[in-house]
mmCIF file of C-alpha atoms in Angstrom:
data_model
loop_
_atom_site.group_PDB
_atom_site.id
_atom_site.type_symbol
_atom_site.label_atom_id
_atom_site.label_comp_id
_atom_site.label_asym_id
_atom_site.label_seq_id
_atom_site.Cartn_x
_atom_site.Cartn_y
_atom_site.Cartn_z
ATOM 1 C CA UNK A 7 66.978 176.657 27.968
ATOM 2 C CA UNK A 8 70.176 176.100 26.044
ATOM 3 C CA UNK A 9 71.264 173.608 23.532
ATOM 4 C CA UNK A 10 73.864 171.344 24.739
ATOM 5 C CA UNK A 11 75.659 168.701 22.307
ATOM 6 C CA UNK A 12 75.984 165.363 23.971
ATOM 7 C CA UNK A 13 79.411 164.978 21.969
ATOM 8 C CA UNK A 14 81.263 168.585 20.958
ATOM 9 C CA UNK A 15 80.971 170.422 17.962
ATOM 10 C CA UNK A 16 84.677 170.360 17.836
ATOM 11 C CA UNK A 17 84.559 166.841 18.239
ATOM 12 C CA UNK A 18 81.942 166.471 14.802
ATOM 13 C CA UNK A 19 78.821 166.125 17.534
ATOM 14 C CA UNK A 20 75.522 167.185 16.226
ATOM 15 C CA UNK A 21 72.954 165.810 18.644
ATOM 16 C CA UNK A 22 71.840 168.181 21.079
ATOM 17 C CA UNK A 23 69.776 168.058 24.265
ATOM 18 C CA UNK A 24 67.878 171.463 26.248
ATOM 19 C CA UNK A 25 69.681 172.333 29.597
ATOM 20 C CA UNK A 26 68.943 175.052 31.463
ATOM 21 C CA UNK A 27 71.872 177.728 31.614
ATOM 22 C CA UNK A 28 73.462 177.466 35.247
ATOM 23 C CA UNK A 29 73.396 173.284 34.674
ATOM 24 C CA UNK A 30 75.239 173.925 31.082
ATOM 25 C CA UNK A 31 77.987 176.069 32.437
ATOM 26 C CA UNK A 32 78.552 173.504 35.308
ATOM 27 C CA UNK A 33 78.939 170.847 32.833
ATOM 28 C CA UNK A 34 81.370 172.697 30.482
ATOM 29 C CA UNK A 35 83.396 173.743 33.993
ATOM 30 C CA UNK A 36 83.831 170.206 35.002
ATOM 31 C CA UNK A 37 84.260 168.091 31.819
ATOM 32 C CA UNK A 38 86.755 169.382 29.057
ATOM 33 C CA UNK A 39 85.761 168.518 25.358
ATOM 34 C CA UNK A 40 87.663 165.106 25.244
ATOM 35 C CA UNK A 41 85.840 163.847 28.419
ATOM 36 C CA UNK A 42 81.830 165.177 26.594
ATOM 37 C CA UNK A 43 82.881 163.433 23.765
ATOM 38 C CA UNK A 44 83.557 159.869 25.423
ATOM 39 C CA UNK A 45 80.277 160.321 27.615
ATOM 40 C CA UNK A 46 78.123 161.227 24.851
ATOM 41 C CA UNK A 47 74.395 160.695 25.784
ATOM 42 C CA UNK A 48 75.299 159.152 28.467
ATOM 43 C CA UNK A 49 73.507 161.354 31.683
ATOM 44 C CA UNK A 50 74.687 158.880 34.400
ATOM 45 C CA UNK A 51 78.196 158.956 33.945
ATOM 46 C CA UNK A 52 77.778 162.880 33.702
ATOM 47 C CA UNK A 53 76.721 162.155 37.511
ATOM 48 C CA UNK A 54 79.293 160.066 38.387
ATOM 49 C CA UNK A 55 81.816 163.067 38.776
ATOM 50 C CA UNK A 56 81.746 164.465 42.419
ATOM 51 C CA UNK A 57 81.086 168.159 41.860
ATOM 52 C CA UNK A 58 78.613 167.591 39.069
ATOM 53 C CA UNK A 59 76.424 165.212 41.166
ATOM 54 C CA UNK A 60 76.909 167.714 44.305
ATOM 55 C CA UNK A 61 75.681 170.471 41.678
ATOM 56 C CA UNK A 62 72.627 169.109 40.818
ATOM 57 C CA UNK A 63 71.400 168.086 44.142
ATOM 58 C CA UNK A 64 72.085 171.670 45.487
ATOM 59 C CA UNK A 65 70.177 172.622 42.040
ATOM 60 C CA UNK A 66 67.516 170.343 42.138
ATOM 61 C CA UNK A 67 65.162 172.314 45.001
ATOM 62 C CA UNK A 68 66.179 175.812 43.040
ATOM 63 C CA UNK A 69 62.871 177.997 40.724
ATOM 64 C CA UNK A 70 63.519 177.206 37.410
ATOM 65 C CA UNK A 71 64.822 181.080 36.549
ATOM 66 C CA UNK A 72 67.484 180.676 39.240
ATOM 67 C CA UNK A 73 70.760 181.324 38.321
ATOM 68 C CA UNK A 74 74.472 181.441 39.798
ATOM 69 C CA UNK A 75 77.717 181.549 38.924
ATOM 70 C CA UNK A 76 79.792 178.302 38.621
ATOM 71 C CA UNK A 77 83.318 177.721 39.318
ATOM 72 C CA UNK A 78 85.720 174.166 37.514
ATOM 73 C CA UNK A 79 86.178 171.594 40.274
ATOM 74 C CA UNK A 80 88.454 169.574 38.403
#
């Protein structure tokens, strides 16, 4: 698991939640700093974007040690 913060470091975010690797890259591909910081906490509107939501059904079914490499969508 990695440490993801809700809001970006760059953006003075210190709150952090565990994600597992492939799901952290997918949100960092699809969501630029600006966008993570106006979400925040915020999990459904993470879900709201196409490819994201797409992502984590196709993810959903996968062992927890799977992993993949993830392309931006935006």
């Amino acid at each position: 698991m990695q440490q993801h913060h809700t809001v970006p470091k760059s953006k003075k975010g210190r709150t952090t939640v565990s994600v597992h690797p492939i799901c952290h890259r997918a949100i960092h591909a699809n969501f630029t700093n600006a966008e993570l910081a106006r979400i925040g906490e915020d999990r459904a509107a993470l879900l709201e974007r196409d490819a994201l939501r797409k992502f984590a059904e196709w993810v959903a079914d996968k062992p927890p040690d799977f992993h993949a490499p993830t392309r931006s969508r935006r």
